[in-house]
């Protein structure tokens, strides 16, 4: 895979070239507001199951669930791309009728930009089983660093009911208030940070055709700005992906279905030349889609 594609409007390419930036929207204000919390809910369900069903590890399950309640999408911003160029569903969903463009960015250049900023360029995960597995792996990793019960599971199971309750309470107190609290807190904090990193990559399997990749910018250094959405203001930051020396990040532009496709193609070539980007390839979509 050489390119990742960003679908936009005619106004969009004007803004991107003028500013050398693309917008990354706050994760709580994406088109599907539930996306971030989709992955978080898996972890909460897993922790709740441990707490309710496994008395031996109930203190661990409670600590994980309690920690995850504080996780939010604050200071988390997302810019979206697709592996697929000239995709009908993308023209329909993300571009104005008869006036859409698909911008092809060099993957290596995007990755270099992200590495320099401490951001991440990652592929979205659509398969439900894979999403669950990733969360389970993180919770298991968390338990490796979490204080362990002082009794073995076998010894615990051999206790009478009252002694089991006493052991469970003792484990909870040791990890929530006692000497082992710092170790427990550190393990939970690492888990919450890791969940925050992967949650923006979880998407409903029904959107798998989009083959989406995302730049995930956590605690970005860029200032927060605001744009109008249909019924609210959406916070965003501007990522300077076309800054020096990465001007070559933009490699191609595809003109979407358009009633004046040839005229649009000619004007986009003139626009690119005015920014010193004459080598960017300009193509037209052959899709017989009429939306105007």
PDB file of C-alpha atoms in Angstrom, residues 13 17 103 242 250-253 255 265-283:
ATOM      1  CA  UNK A  13      -8.578  21.228  -0.994  1.00  0.00           C
ATOM      2  CA  UNK A  17      -3.203  23.542   0.294  1.00  0.00           C
ATOM      3  CA  UNK A 103      -6.570  13.229  -2.118  1.00  0.00           C
ATOM      4  CA  UNK A 242       2.264  19.163   4.059  1.00  0.00           C
ATOM      5  CA  UNK A 250       0.308  14.747  -1.547  1.00  0.00           C
ATOM      6  CA  UNK A 251       0.782  12.523  -4.586  1.00  0.00           C
ATOM      7  CA  UNK A 252      -2.528  12.449  -6.453  1.00  0.00           C
ATOM      8  CA  UNK A 253      -5.960  14.011  -6.669  1.00  0.00           C
ATOM      9  CA  UNK A 255     -11.919  14.268  -9.274  1.00  0.00           C
ATOM     10  CA  UNK A 265      -9.828  18.664 -13.473  1.00  0.00           C
ATOM     11  CA  UNK A 266      -8.301  21.604 -15.318  1.00  0.00           C
ATOM     12  CA  UNK A 267      -8.888  24.013 -12.432  1.00  0.00           C
ATOM     13  CA  UNK A 268      -7.416  21.612  -9.867  1.00  0.00           C
ATOM     14  CA  UNK A 269      -4.271  21.259 -11.989  1.00  0.00           C
ATOM     15  CA  UNK A 270      -3.983  25.059 -12.088  1.00  0.00           C
ATOM     16  CA  UNK A 271      -4.447  25.193  -8.319  1.00  0.00           C
ATOM     17  CA  UNK A 272      -1.734  22.609  -7.700  1.00  0.00           C
ATOM     18  CA  UNK A 273       0.661  24.433 -10.036  1.00  0.00           C
ATOM     19  CA  UNK A 274       0.089  27.664  -8.127  1.00  0.00           C
ATOM     20  CA  UNK A 275       1.361  25.908  -4.996  1.00  0.00           C
ATOM     21  CA  UNK A 276       4.359  24.397  -6.796  1.00  0.00           C
ATOM     22  CA  UNK A 277       2.769  20.954  -6.892  1.00  0.00           C
ATOM     23  CA  UNK A 278       2.562  20.391 -10.646  1.00  0.00           C
ATOM     24  CA  UNK A 279       3.919  16.859 -10.260  1.00  0.00           C
ATOM     25  CA  UNK A 280       0.838  15.742  -8.310  1.00  0.00           C
ATOM     26  CA  UNK A 281      -1.137  13.427 -10.610  1.00  0.00           C
ATOM     27  CA  UNK A 282      -4.735  14.437 -11.300  1.00  0.00           C
ATOM     28  CA  UNK A 283      -7.265  11.795 -12.370  1.00  0.00           C
TER      29      UNK A 283
END
